[in-house]
mmCIF file of C-alpha atoms in Angstrom:
data_model
loop_
_atom_site.group_PDB
_atom_site.id
_atom_site.type_symbol
_atom_site.label_atom_id
_atom_site.label_comp_id
_atom_site.label_asym_id
_atom_site.label_seq_id
_atom_site.Cartn_x
_atom_site.Cartn_y
_atom_site.Cartn_z
ATOM 1 C CA MET A 1 99.143 136.255 97.867
ATOM 2 C CA SER A 2 98.714 135.867 94.125
ATOM 3 C CA PHE A 3 98.200 132.588 92.302
ATOM 4 C CA PHE A 4 101.694 132.761 90.774
ATOM 5 C CA ASP A 5 103.262 133.379 94.194
ATOM 6 C CA ARG A 6 101.601 130.203 95.424
ATOM 7 C CA LEU A 7 102.914 128.327 92.404
ATOM 8 C CA SER A 8 106.384 129.659 93.145
ATOM 9 C CA ASN A 9 106.222 128.497 96.767
ATOM 10 C CA GLY A 10 104.772 125.156 95.724
ATOM 11 C CA TRP A 11 107.613 124.730 93.279
ATOM 12 C CA ARG A 12 110.215 125.486 95.963
ATOM 13 C CA ILE A 13 108.707 122.979 98.383
ATOM 14 C CA THR A 14 108.479 120.417 95.595
ATOM 15 C CA GLN A 15 112.165 120.947 94.859
ATOM 16 C CA ASN A 16 112.930 120.281 98.529
ATOM 17 C CA SER A 17 110.948 117.039 98.334
ATOM 18 C CA PHE A 18 113.001 115.880 95.357
ATOM 19 C CA SER A 19 116.163 116.953 97.190
ATOM 20 C CA ILE A 20 115.247 114.725 100.140
ATOM 21 C CA LEU A 21 114.538 111.840 97.769
ATOM 22 C CA LYS A 22 117.878 112.389 96.035
ATOM 23 C CA LYS A 23 119.684 112.096 99.372
ATOM 24 C CA ASN A 24 117.660 109.013 100.317
ATOM 25 C CA LYS A 25 117.306 107.098 97.056
ATOM 26 C CA GLN A 26 116.307 103.938 98.891
ATOM 27 C CA LEU A 27 112.945 105.553 99.698
ATOM 28 C CA ILE A 28 111.785 105.014 96.120
ATOM 29 C CA ILE A 29 111.454 101.321 96.981
ATOM 30 C CA PHE A 30 108.199 101.995 98.844
ATOM 31 C CA PRO A 31 106.093 103.150 95.861
ATOM 32 C CA ILE A 32 107.731 100.406 93.787
ATOM 33 C CA LEU A 33 106.678 97.763 96.326
ATOM 34 C CA SER A 34 103.234 99.345 96.524
ATOM 35 C CA SER A 35 102.817 99.255 92.742
ATOM 36 C CA ILE A 36 104.020 95.664 92.450
ATOM 37 C CA SER A 37 101.660 94.619 95.246
ATOM 38 C CA LEU A 38 98.717 96.320 93.539
ATOM 39 C CA ILE A 39 99.552 94.657 90.221
ATOM 40 C CA LEU A 40 99.670 91.263 91.929
ATOM 41 C CA VAL A 41 96.343 91.913 93.663
ATOM 42 C CA ILE A 42 94.688 92.952 90.401
ATOM 43 C CA GLY A 43 96.131 89.834 88.758
ATOM 44 C CA ILE A 44 94.747 87.630 91.534
ATOM 45 C CA PHE A 45 91.307 89.229 91.211
ATOM 46 C CA VAL A 46 91.284 88.769 87.441
ATOM 47 C CA LEU A 47 92.459 85.158 87.670
ATOM 48 C CA GLY A 48 89.880 84.451 90.379
ATOM 49 C CA ILE A 49 87.057 85.840 88.255
ATOM 50 C CA LEU A 50 88.219 83.903 85.191
ATOM 51 C CA ALA A 51 88.594 80.703 87.198
ATOM 52 C CA SER A 52 85.059 81.056 88.589
ATOM 53 C CA ALA A 53 83.820 81.336 84.991
ATOM 54 C CA GLY A 54 85.704 78.258 83.860
ATOM 55 C CA TRP A 55 88.287 80.445 82.082
ATOM 56 C CA ASP A 56 85.605 81.569 79.642
ATOM 57 C CA VAL A 57 85.196 85.351 79.531
ATOM 58 C CA GLU A 58 81.686 85.029 78.107
ATOM 59 C CA LEU A 59 80.544 83.067 81.172
ATOM 60 C CA ILE A 60 81.536 85.740 83.692
ATOM 61 C CA GLN A 61 78.415 86.551 85.704
ATOM 62 C CA THR A 62 77.627 90.216 86.342
ATOM 63 C CA GLU A 63 73.923 90.037 87.242
ATOM 64 C CA ASN A 64 74.444 89.550 90.986
ATOM 65 C CA GLU A 65 74.920 93.166 92.088
ATOM 66 C CA VAL A 66 75.419 92.285 95.754
ATOM 67 C CA LEU A 67 78.284 89.952 94.898
ATOM 68 C CA ASN A 68 79.765 92.523 92.512
ATOM 69 C CA TYR A 69 79.716 95.246 95.145
ATOM 70 C CA LEU A 70 81.131 92.860 97.738
ATOM 71 C CA MET A 71 84.038 92.082 95.429
ATOM 72 C CA LEU A 72 84.451 95.808 94.782
ATOM 73 C CA PHE A 73 84.593 96.441 98.538
ATOM 74 C CA VAL A 74 87.252 93.765 98.987
ATOM 75 C CA PHE A 75 89.259 95.240 96.126
ATOM 76 C CA TYR A 76 88.992 98.749 97.589
ATOM 77 C CA PHE A 77 90.008 97.445 101.008
ATOM 78 C CA VAL A 78 93.114 95.673 99.713
ATOM 79 C CA ASN A 79 93.997 98.680 97.563
ATOM 80 C CA TYR A 80 93.726 101.152 100.449
ATOM 81 C CA PHE A 81 95.611 98.817 102.774
ATOM 82 C CA ILE A 82 98.549 98.426 100.402
ATOM 83 C CA VAL A 83 98.821 102.122 99.534
ATOM 84 C CA VAL A 84 98.539 103.311 103.151
ATOM 85 C CA PHE A 85 100.929 100.633 104.425
ATOM 86 C CA PHE A 86 103.782 101.632 102.130
ATOM 87 C CA ASN A 87 103.050 105.370 102.286
ATOM 88 C CA MET A 88 103.170 105.199 106.071
ATOM 89 C CA ALA A 89 106.519 103.417 105.868
ATOM 90 C CA LEU A 90 107.846 106.177 103.610
ATOM 91 C CA ILE A 91 106.469 108.911 105.852
ATOM 92 C CA HIS A 92 108.140 107.354 108.876
ATOM 93 C CA CYS A 93 111.460 107.170 107.025
ATOM 94 C CA SER A 94 111.149 110.863 106.196
ATOM 95 C CA LYS A 95 110.552 111.572 109.885
ATOM 96 C CA LEU A 96 113.696 109.635 110.774
ATOM 97 C CA TYR A 97 115.610 111.681 108.210
ATOM 98 C CA PHE A 98 114.268 114.965 109.611
ATOM 99 C CA ASN A 99 115.357 113.842 113.073
ATOM 100 C CA GLY A 100 118.871 113.118 111.829
ATOM 101 C CA GLU A 101 118.440 109.351 112.138
ATOM 102 C CA GLU A 102 119.139 106.682 109.546
ATOM 103 C CA ALA A 103 116.154 106.176 107.254
ATOM 104 C CA THR A 104 116.133 102.534 106.160
ATOM 105 C CA VAL A 105 113.551 100.502 104.286
ATOM 106 C CA SER A 106 113.389 97.959 107.104
ATOM 107 C CA ALA A 107 112.717 100.707 109.661
ATOM 108 C CA GLY A 108 109.818 102.005 107.587
ATOM 109 C CA LEU A 109 108.304 98.559 107.079
ATOM 110 C CA LYS A 110 108.716 97.744 110.757
ATOM 111 C CA PHE A 111 106.870 100.924 111.740
ATOM 112 C CA SER A 112 103.984 100.178 109.373
ATOM 113 C CA MET A 113 103.739 96.661 110.824
ATOM 114 C CA SER A 114 103.468 98.185 114.293
ATOM 115 C CA ARG A 115 100.461 100.215 113.082
ATOM 116 C CA ILE A 116 98.822 97.370 111.181
ATOM 117 C CA GLY A 117 95.590 97.497 113.192
ATOM 118 C CA THR A 118 95.152 101.205 112.506
ATOM 119 C CA ILE A 119 95.863 100.690 108.812
ATOM 120 C CA VAL A 120 93.256 97.911 108.622
ATOM 121 C CA SER A 121 90.676 100.111 110.368
ATOM 122 C CA TRP A 122 91.273 102.988 107.970
ATOM 123 C CA ALA A 123 91.214 100.685 104.929
ATOM 124 C CA LEU A 124 87.835 99.286 106.032
ATOM 125 C CA PHE A 125 86.446 102.783 106.542
ATOM 126 C CA ALA A 126 87.788 104.108 103.230
ATOM 127 C CA ALA A 127 86.607 101.017 101.331
ATOM 128 C CA THR A 128 83.130 101.440 102.803
ATOM 129 C CA VAL A 129 82.994 105.085 101.712
ATOM 130 C CA GLY A 130 84.301 104.206 98.254
ATOM 131 C CA THR A 131 81.798 101.386 97.793
ATOM 132 C CA ILE A 132 78.863 103.544 98.926
ATOM 133 C CA LEU A 133 79.856 106.289 96.493
ATOM 134 C CA LYS A 134 80.177 103.729 93.696
ATOM 135 C CA VAL A 135 76.728 102.291 94.451
ATOM 136 C CA ILE A 136 75.169 105.761 94.429
ATOM 137 C CA GLN A 137 77.002 106.708 91.253
ATOM 138 C CA GLU A 138 75.894 103.617 89.357
ATOM 139 C CA ASN A 139 72.270 103.876 90.493
ATOM 140 C CA SER A 140 71.623 107.590 90.014
ATOM 141 C CA GLY A 141 71.126 109.978 87.140
ATOM 142 C CA ILE A 142 73.493 112.555 85.727
ATOM 143 C CA ILE A 143 73.022 114.907 88.678
ATOM 144 C CA GLY A 144 73.719 112.086 91.127
ATOM 145 C CA LYS A 145 76.860 111.118 89.255
ATOM 146 C CA PHE A 146 77.997 114.740 89.283
ATOM 147 C CA ILE A 147 77.380 115.076 93.024
ATOM 148 C CA THR A 148 79.174 111.832 93.882
ATOM 149 C CA GLY A 149 82.045 112.965 91.672
ATOM 150 C CA LEU A 150 82.313 116.170 93.700
ATOM 151 C CA ILE A 151 82.127 114.194 96.928
ATOM 152 C CA GLY A 152 84.977 112.040 95.664
ATOM 153 C CA ILE A 153 87.093 115.124 95.019
ATOM 154 C CA VAL A 154 86.302 116.515 98.475
ATOM 155 C CA TRP A 155 87.171 113.137 99.981
ATOM 156 C CA GLY A 156 90.564 113.191 98.277
ATOM 157 C CA VAL A 157 91.319 116.701 99.533
ATOM 158 C CA THR A 158 90.113 116.221 103.105
ATOM 159 C CA THR A 159 92.063 112.965 103.531
ATOM 160 C CA PHE A 160 95.326 114.637 102.439
ATOM 161 C CA PHE A 161 96.883 114.286 105.917
ATOM 162 C CA VAL A 162 95.252 111.005 106.934
ATOM 163 C CA VAL A 163 98.339 108.790 106.638
ATOM 164 C CA PRO A 164 100.580 110.863 108.955
ATOM 165 C CA VAL A 165 97.606 111.423 111.287
ATOM 166 C CA ILE A 166 96.930 107.708 111.753
ATOM 167 C CA ALA A 167 100.675 107.106 111.954
ATOM 168 C CA TYR A 168 101.439 109.541 114.766
ATOM 169 C CA GLU A 169 98.156 110.500 116.404
ATOM 170 C CA ASN A 170 95.857 108.239 118.385
ATOM 171 C CA HIS A 171 92.777 108.450 116.153
ATOM 172 C CA GLY A 172 90.236 105.998 114.827
ATOM 173 C CA PRO A 173 89.130 106.189 111.187
ATOM 174 C CA ILE A 174 86.372 108.776 111.642
ATOM 175 C CA SER A 175 88.357 110.997 114.019
ATOM 176 C CA ALA A 176 91.395 110.690 111.710
ATOM 177 C CA PHE A 177 89.244 111.899 108.832
ATOM 178 C CA LYS A 178 88.039 114.843 110.934
ATOM 179 C CA ARG A 179 91.583 115.645 112.069
ATOM 180 C CA SER A 180 92.880 115.603 108.489
ATOM 181 C CA ALA A 181 90.012 117.849 107.402
ATOM 182 C CA GLN A 182 90.811 120.207 110.281
ATOM 183 C CA LEU A 183 94.445 120.488 109.216
ATOM 184 C CA MET A 184 93.344 121.177 105.658
ATOM 185 C CA LYS A 185 90.916 123.850 106.822
ATOM 186 C CA GLU A 186 93.622 125.534 108.874
ATOM 187 C CA LYS A 187 96.400 125.464 106.307
ATOM 188 C CA TRP A 188 95.304 124.501 102.831
ATOM 189 C CA GLY A 189 93.338 127.536 101.651
ATOM 190 C CA GLU A 190 92.319 127.690 98.000
ATOM 191 C CA SER A 191 95.526 126.772 96.229
ATOM 192 C CA LEU A 192 96.787 123.306 95.337
ATOM 193 C CA ALA A 193 100.085 124.729 94.176
ATOM 194 C CA SER A 194 102.213 121.770 95.168
ATOM 195 C CA THR A 195 99.945 119.237 93.480
ATOM 196 C CA PHE A 196 99.896 121.399 90.366
ATOM 197 C CA SER A 197 103.693 121.632 90.419
ATOM 198 C CA LEU A 198 104.141 117.864 90.749
ATOM 199 C CA GLY A 199 101.573 117.198 88.042
ATOM 200 C CA LEU A 200 103.164 119.708 85.695
ATOM 201 C CA ILE A 201 106.660 118.316 86.208
ATOM 202 C CA GLN A 202 105.486 114.745 85.697
ATOM 203 C CA THR A 203 103.661 115.692 82.504
ATOM 204 C CA LEU A 204 106.782 117.401 81.155
ATOM 205 C CA VAL A 205 108.934 114.397 82.050
ATOM 206 C CA LEU A 206 106.543 112.008 80.298
ATOM 207 C CA LEU A 207 106.499 114.221 77.214
ATOM 208 C CA VAL A 208 110.300 114.258 77.126
ATOM 209 C CA LEU A 209 110.409 110.474 77.535
ATOM 210 C CA ALA A 210 107.833 110.045 74.779
ATOM 211 C CA VAL A 211 110.163 111.458 72.117
ATOM 212 C CA PRO A 212 112.864 108.726 72.211
ATOM 213 C CA VAL A 213 110.194 106.052 72.692
ATOM 214 C CA VAL A 214 108.416 107.136 69.508
ATOM 215 C CA LEU A 215 111.708 107.263 67.601
ATOM 216 C CA ILE A 216 112.633 103.764 68.797
ATOM 217 C CA ALA A 217 109.199 102.496 67.756
ATOM 218 C CA MET A 218 109.556 104.049 64.309
ATOM 219 C CA TYR A 219 113.137 103.167 63.490
ATOM 220 C CA ILE A 220 114.198 100.246 65.707
ATOM 221 C CA ASN A 221 111.523 97.969 67.176
ATOM 222 C CA LEU A 222 107.971 98.484 68.430
ATOM 223 C CA TYR A 223 108.233 95.906 71.222
ATOM 224 C CA VAL A 224 111.459 97.432 72.508
ATOM 225 C CA ALA A 225 109.761 100.833 72.547
ATOM 226 C CA VAL A 226 106.775 99.452 74.465
ATOM 227 C CA PHE A 227 109.077 97.811 77.006
ATOM 228 C CA ILE A 228 111.059 101.028 77.513
ATOM 229 C CA ALA A 229 107.826 103.024 77.814
ATOM 230 C CA ILE A 230 106.479 100.684 80.510
ATOM 231 C CA VAL A 231 109.711 100.734 82.528
ATOM 232 C CA ALA A 232 110.135 104.511 82.182
ATOM 233 C CA GLY A 233 106.507 105.145 83.097
ATOM 234 C CA PHE A 234 106.742 102.832 86.101
ATOM 235 C CA LEU A 235 109.912 104.483 87.418
ATOM 236 C CA SER A 236 108.492 107.947 86.763
ATOM 237 C CA PHE A 237 105.367 107.080 88.741
ATOM 238 C CA ALA A 238 107.479 105.721 91.614
ATOM 239 C CA VAL A 239 109.654 108.835 91.814
ATOM 240 C CA PHE A 240 106.760 111.292 91.750
ATOM 241 C CA SER A 241 104.690 109.225 94.133
ATOM 242 C CA ALA A 242 107.587 109.207 96.602
ATOM 243 C CA ALA A 243 108.102 112.961 96.182
ATOM 244 C CA GLU A 244 104.406 113.620 96.815
ATOM 245 C CA THR A 245 104.423 111.497 99.964
ATOM 246 C CA LEU A 246 107.558 113.279 101.182
ATOM 247 C CA PHE A 247 105.787 116.582 100.575
ATOM 248 C CA ILE A 248 102.801 115.441 102.655
ATOM 249 C CA SER A 249 105.070 114.269 105.463
ATOM 250 C CA SER A 250 107.130 117.453 105.451
ATOM 251 C CA VAL A 251 104.136 119.779 105.527
ATOM 252 C CA TYR A 252 102.397 117.705 108.210
ATOM 253 C CA HIS A 253 105.424 117.802 110.506
ATOM 254 C CA ASN A 254 105.828 121.506 109.798
ATOM 255 C CA ILE A 255 102.189 122.234 110.615
ATOM 256 C CA THR A 256 102.312 120.233 113.831
ATOM 257 C CA GLY A 257 105.512 121.997 114.864
ATOM 258 C CA LYS A 258 107.683 118.901 114.700
ATOM 259 C CA LEU A 259 109.920 119.971 111.836
ATOM 260 C CA GLU A 260 112.631 122.584 112.112
ATOM 261 C CA ASP A 261 114.929 121.869 109.186
ATOM 262 C CA HIS A 262 114.559 121.466 105.422
ATOM 263 C CA PHE A 263 111.331 123.473 105.161
ATOM 264 C CA ASP A 264 110.759 127.066 106.170
ATOM 265 C CA GLN A 265 107.628 127.542 108.325
ATOM 266 C CA GLN A 266 106.781 130.924 106.793
ATOM 267 C CA LEU A 267 107.056 129.445 103.308
ATOM 268 C CA VAL A 268 104.649 126.638 104.164
ATOM 269 C CA ASP A 269 102.256 129.017 105.906
ATOM 270 C CA SER A 270 102.170 131.261 102.842
ATOM 271 C CA LEU A 271 101.523 128.288 100.556
ATOM 272 C CA PHE A 272 98.724 126.918 102.714
ATOM 273 C CA GLU A 273 97.264 130.300 103.476
ATOM 274 C CA LYS A 274 93.946 130.242 105.310
ATOM 275 C CA LYS A 275 91.144 132.187 103.731
#
């Protein structure tokens, strides 16, 4: 299958993801809640650091590397926990929709709460990996930074199916990582057509939104333009984040043979063609 055929299939599956989101607009609340939670966490971290320095930026201590890395680990942990918690809720809602059941926000949140122990375990594992990579990256030369960068990319690819795996399969963090990598090896192949499609669409949308924002900044008011840009960017991120998570859920259920409608098995197999 050619590269452009893969792009075509990725585009079709992406369209289906947006179609599902259009029929279940309430699902966009999950990435919105995730984003708000992350903003609050970052704010708490920043305020905590400033408070420890007596609200004087110049007094912020950075010499204690152990403390810095410990804080980084905590930040990674909270970040992973929040993202996985709300993504799992969204994935469960998509499963309810595929099964012909009512997909509600409360049902998604309730399911994530029922898997809270698993989410914590994965967040600890992922935060540990992230912190170790950061330590290596900051204490190595150019080659080391390049290698850790590649490892980070591989990590992102191999954990593609982790959220649905820990949601519906009885795996610990390490076995969930291996299971996700196995699914990728079986179905992903060389093409990231869907990711490319989503990225391309989002870029085009942002470019289109940039035109009126620039005009408003030039001819009306700069602060109004900034406000509109922030709101539009936030909503755009939420929509595309939800569509990407729906894509992951749909392909996972298709691969595991638990999805009969909405996505054609042959189409998915051709997109994630094994090499």
